[in-house]
Coordinates of C-alpha atoms in Angstrom, one line a residue:
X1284 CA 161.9 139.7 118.7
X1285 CA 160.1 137.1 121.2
X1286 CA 157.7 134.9 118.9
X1287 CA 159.9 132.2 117.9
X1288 CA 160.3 130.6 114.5
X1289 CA 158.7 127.2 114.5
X1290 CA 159.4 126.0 110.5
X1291 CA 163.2 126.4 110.0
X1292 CA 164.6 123.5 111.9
X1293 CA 163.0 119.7 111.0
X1294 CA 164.1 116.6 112.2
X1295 CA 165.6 113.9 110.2
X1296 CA 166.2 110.0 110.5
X1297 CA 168.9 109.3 113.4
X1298 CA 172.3 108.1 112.5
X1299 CA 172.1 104.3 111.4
X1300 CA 175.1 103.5 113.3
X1301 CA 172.5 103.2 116.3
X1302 CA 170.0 100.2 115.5
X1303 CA 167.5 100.9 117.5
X1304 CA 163.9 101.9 116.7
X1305 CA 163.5 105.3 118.7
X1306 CA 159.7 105.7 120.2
X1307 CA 158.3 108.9 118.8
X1308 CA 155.4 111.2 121.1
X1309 CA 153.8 114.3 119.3
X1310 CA 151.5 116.9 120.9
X1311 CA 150.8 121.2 121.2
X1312 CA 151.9 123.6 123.6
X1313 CA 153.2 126.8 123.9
X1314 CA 151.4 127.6 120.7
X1315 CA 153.0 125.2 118.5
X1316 CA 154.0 121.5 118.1
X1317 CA 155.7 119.9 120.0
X1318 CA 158.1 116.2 119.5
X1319 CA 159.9 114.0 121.7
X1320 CA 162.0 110.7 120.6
X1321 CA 163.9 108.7 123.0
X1322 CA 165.3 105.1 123.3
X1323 CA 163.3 102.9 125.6
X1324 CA 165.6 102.5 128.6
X1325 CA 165.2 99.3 131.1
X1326 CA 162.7 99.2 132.5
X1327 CA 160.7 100.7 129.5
X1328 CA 158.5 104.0 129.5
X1329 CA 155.0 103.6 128.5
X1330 CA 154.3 106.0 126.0
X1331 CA 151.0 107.1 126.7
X1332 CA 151.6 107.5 130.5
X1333 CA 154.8 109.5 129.2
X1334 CA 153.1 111.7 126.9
X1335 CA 150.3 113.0 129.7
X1336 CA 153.5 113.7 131.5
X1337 CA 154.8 115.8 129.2
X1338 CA 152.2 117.5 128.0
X1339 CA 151.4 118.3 132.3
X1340 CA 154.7 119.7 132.2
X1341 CA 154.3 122.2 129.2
X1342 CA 150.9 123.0 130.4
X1343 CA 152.6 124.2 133.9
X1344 CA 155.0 126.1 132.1
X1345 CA 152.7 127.6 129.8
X1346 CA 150.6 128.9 132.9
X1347 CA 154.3 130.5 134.0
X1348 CA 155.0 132.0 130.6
X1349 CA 152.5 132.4 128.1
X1350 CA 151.7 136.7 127.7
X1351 CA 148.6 134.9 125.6
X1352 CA 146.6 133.6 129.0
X1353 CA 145.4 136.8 130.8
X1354 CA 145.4 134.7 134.1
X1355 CA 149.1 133.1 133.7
X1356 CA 152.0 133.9 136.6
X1357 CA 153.8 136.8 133.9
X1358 CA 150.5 138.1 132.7
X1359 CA 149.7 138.8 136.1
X1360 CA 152.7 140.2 137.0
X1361 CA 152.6 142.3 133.9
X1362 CA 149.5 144.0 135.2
X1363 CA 150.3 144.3 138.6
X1364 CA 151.2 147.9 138.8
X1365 CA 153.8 147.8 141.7
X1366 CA 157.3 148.4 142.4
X1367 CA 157.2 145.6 144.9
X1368 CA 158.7 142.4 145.3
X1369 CA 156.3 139.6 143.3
X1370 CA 156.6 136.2 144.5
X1371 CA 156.7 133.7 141.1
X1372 CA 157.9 130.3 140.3
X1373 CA 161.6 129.2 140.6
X1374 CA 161.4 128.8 136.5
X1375 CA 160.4 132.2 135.7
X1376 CA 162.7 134.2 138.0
X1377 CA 165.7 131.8 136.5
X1378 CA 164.4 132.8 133.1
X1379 CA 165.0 136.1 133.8
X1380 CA 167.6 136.6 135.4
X1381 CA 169.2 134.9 132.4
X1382 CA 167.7 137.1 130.3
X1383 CA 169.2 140.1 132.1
X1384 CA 172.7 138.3 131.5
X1385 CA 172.2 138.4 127.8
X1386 CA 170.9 141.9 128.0
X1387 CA 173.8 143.0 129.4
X1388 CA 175.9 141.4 127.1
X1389 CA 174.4 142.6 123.9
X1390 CA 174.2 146.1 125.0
X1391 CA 170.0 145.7 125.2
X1392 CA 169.6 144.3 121.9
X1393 CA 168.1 141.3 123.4
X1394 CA 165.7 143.3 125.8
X1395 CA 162.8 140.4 127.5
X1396 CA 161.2 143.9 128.6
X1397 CA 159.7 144.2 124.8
X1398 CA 156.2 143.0 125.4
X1399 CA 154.8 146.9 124.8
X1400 CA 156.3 147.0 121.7
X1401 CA 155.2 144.0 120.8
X1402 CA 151.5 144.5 121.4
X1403 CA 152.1 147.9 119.5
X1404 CA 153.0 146.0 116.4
X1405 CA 150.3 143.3 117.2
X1406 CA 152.3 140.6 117.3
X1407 CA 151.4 139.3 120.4
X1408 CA 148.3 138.7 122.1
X1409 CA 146.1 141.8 120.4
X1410 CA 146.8 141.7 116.6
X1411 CA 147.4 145.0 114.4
X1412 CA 145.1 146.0 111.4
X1413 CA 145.8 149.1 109.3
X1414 CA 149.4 150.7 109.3
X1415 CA 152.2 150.2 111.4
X1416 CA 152.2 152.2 114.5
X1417 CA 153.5 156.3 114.1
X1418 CA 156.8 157.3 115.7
X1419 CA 154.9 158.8 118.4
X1420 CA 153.3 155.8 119.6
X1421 CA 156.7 153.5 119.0
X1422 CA 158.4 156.5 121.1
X1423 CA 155.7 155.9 124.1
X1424 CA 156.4 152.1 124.0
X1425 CA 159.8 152.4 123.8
X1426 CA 159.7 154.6 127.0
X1427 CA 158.0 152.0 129.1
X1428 CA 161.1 149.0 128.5
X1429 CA 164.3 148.7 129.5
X1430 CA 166.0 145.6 131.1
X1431 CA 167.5 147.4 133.6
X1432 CA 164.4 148.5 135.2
X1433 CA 163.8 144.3 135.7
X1434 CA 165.0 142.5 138.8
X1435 CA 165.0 138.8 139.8
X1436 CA 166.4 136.9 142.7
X1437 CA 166.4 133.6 143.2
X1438 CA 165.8 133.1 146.8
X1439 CA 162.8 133.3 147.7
X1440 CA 162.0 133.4 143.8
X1441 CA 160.8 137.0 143.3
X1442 CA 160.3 139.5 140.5
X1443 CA 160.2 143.1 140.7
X1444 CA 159.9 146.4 138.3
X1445 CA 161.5 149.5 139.2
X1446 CA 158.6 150.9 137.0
X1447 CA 155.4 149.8 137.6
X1448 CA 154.2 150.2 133.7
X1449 CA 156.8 147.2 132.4
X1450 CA 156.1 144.4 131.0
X1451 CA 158.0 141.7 129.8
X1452 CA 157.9 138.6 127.7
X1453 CA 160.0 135.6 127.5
X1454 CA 159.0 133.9 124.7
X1455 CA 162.4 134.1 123.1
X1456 CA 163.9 132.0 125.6
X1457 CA 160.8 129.9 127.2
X1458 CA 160.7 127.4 124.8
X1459 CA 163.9 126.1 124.7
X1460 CA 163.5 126.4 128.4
X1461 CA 160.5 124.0 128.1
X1462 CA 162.5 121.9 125.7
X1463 CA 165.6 121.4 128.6
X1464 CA 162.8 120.8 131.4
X1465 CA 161.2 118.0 129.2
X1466 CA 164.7 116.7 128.4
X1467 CA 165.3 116.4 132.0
X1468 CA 162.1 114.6 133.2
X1469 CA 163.0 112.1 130.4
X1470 CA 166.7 111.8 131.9
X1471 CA 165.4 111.5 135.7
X1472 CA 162.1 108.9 134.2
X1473 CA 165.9 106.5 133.1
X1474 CA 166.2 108.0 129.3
X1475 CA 169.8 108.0 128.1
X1476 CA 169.4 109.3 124.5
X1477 CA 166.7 111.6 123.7
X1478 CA 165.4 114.4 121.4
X1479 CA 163.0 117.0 122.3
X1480 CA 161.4 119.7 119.8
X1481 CA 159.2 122.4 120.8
X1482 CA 158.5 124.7 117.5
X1483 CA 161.9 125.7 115.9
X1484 CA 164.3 124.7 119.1
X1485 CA 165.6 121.0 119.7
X1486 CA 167.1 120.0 122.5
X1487 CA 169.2 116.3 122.9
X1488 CA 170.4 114.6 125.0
X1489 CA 172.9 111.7 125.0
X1490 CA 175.7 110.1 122.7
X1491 CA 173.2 109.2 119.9
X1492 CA 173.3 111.3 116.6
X1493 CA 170.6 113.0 115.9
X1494 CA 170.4 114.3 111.9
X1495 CA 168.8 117.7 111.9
X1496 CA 168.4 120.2 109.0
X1497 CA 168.4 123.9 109.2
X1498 CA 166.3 125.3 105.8
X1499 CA 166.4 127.8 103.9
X1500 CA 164.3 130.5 104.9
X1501 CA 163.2 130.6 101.2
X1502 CA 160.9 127.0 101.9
X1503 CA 161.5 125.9 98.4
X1504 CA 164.7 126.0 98.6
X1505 CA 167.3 123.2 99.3
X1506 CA 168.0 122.8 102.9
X1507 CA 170.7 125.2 104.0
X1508 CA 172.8 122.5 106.3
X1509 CA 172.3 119.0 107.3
X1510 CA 174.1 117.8 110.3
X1511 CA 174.0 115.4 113.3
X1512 CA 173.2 116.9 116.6
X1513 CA 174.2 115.0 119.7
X1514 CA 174.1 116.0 123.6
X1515 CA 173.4 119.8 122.1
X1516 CA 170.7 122.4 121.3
X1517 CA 170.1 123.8 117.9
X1518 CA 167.8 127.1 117.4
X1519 CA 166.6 129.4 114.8
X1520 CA 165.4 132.4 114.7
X1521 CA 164.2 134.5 111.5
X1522 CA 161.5 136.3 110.3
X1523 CA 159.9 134.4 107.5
X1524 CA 157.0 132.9 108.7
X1525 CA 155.3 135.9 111.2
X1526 CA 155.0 139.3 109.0
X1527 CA 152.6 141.7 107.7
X1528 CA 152.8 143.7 104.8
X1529 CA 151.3 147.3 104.3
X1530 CA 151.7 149.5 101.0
X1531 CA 154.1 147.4 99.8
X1532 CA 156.2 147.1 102.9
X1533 CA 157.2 143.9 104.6
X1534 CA 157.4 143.9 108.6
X1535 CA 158.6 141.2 110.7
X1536 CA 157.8 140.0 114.1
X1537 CA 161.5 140.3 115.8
X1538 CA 161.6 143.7 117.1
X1539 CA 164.9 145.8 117.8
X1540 CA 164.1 147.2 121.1
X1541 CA 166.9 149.8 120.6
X1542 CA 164.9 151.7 117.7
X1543 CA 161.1 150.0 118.4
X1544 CA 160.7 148.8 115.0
X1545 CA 161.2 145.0 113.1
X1546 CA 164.9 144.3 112.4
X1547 CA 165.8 146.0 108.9
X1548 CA 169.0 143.9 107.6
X1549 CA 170.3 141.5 105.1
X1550 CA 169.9 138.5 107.9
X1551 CA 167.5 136.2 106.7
X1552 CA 167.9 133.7 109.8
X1553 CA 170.7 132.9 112.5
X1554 CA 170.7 129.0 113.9
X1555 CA 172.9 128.9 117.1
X1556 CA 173.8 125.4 118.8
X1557 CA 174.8 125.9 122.4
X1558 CA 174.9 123.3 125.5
X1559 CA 171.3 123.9 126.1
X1560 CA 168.2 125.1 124.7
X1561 CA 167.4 128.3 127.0
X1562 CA 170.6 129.6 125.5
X1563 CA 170.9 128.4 121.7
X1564 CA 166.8 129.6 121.8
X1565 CA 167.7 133.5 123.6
X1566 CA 171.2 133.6 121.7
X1567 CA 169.5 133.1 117.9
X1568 CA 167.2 135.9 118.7
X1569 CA 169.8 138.3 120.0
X1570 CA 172.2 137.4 117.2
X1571 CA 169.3 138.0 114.7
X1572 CA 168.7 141.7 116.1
X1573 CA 172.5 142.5 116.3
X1574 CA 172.4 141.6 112.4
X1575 CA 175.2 139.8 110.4
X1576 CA 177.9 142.1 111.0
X1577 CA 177.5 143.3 115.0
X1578 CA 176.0 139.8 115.3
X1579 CA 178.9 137.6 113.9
X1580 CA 181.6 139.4 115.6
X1581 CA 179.5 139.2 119.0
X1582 CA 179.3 135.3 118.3
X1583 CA 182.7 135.0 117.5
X1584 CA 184.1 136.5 120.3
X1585 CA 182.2 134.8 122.6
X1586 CA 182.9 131.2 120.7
X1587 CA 178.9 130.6 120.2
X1588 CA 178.4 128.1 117.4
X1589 CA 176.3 130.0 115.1
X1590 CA 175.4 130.2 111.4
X1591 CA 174.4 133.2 109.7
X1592 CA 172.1 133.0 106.5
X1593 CA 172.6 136.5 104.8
X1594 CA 170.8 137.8 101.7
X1595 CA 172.7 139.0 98.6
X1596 CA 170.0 139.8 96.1
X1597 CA 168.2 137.0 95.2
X1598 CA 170.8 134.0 96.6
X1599 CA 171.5 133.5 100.4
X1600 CA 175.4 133.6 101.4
X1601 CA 176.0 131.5 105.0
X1602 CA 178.5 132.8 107.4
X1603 CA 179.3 130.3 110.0
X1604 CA 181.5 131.1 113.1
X1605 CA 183.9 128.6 113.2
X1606 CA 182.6 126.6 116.5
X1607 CA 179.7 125.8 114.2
X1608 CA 181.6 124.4 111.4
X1609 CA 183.4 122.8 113.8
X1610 CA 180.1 120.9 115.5
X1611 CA 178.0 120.6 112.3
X1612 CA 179.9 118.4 110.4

């Protein structure tokens, strides 16, 4: 569920109605690639200056968020095996108390509480060999999440677990956190039309197009929508690019917290656009667990922009909601 997908979105050539030549910065963090582009506002940004700023930022937030970095602020949390109030970083009690929002609103199928289950399945920081994990040992993970059992304030910025054996991960929405804090240094620096992409989840800011592609999850295939994105986030999450296989079986890496085991359904990826990147990054995964049916009604009734890429056999069938077809023209 948290491990985001970081080869289904790419970026394409801005809109030619804006002449400009946009500066492009590259780098890695947060375990994958990372791009920014941006107009040079007056007075202009130097671009190496810019990019050790940027890269500063993402190496402070992946010291708040990373489950990878036995020494980061949620690793140590993790392992602190108290019921009592931990002080941590403004960004990672906001984090989660918007992740306790979604929770709520999906019933627990977005659950950030999922890190045991996903060291069980080795897709985080310890990786599986051999089978998948028996019921019994899914059923002792299982026993030790639950978002209810995470609380967050905001003032002073605090964690705490009402069992002192949670742990929790918020991968599926720290990126596209990242993504919005970068955005808003380059806003605050004087930037007034940018583009920022960490992995699979874009972030933009401003009135200039950006042309973005969501593919198919097949690779070879043709791309699955081309649009221009402007002043909005676009995420995807699916499962095609972080799997094992055993006896034949394919699992993924997006975990159902509900049952403890990969999402089983048609759904081969869900792209949501949303005002910002924390939520079109956390609302993709969700979407993705619910499944096309539970997920597209969920979408729809909340008027999320989101487009669902369902197999049928050996062809893929999209399901938009009909915010996105409205914004990805």
């Amino acid at each position: 569920m948290i491990l985001r997908l970081v080869a289904l979105i790419f970026f394409f050539t801005a809109t030619r109605a804006f002449a400009a030549e946009p500066v492009a910065l590259t780098g890695r963090a947060l375990g994958t690639t990372w791009t920014v582009k941006f107009l040079q506002p007056a007075p202009p940004l130097n671009p190496a200056t810019l990019t050790a700023r940027i890269s500063a930022t993402l190496e402070r937030l992946e010291q708040q968020f990373s489950t990878y970095r036995p020494n980061s602020e949620l690793s140590r949390f993790n392992t602190a095996r108290t019921t009592d109030w931990i002080t941590v970083s403004p960004e990672l009690a906001r984090v989660a108390t918007d992740c306790r929002a979604l929770s709520v609103l999906t019933g627990g199928a977005f659950d950030a509480t999922i890190f045991p289950l996903i060291d069980l399945w080795g897709f985080g920081p310890q990786r599986r060999s051999g089978p998948p994990p028996s019921a019994a040992e899914i059923s002792a993970a299982r026993a030790r999440i639950g978002y209810r059992r995470l609380e967050s304030r905001a003032f002073p910025p605090a964690l705490r677990k009402t069992s002192a054996d949670l742990a929790a991960d918020f991968s599926s929405m720290a990126k596209g956190f990242a993504a919005d804090t970068i955005a808003a240094q380059l806003s605050a620096l004087g930037s007034t039309d940018h583009y920022v992409q960490i992995g699979g989840d874009i972030a933009t800011v401003g009135p200039r197009p950006w042309r973005v592609a969501i593919e198919q999850p097949a690779g070879s295939a043709p791309l699955a929508h081309v649009f221009d994105l402007a002043g909005q986030s676009l995420s995807t999450s699916g499962d095609a690019h972080n799997s094992f296989t055993h006896a034949g079986r394919r699992y993924g890496h997006i975990l159902d917290p509900r049952t403890g085991e990969p999402v089983a359904s048609p759904l081969a990826s869900v792209s949501v656009i949303a005002p910002t990147c924390a939520q079109s990054s956390a609302r993709a995964t969700a979407l993705f667990v619910l499944g096309p049916d539970a997920g597209l009604a969920l979408a729809v009734r909340e008027r999320w922009s989101a487009l669902f890429l369902i197999r049928e056999g050996p062809s893929l069938t999209a399901r938009p909601t009909p915010e996105f077809t409205r914004l990805a023209r």
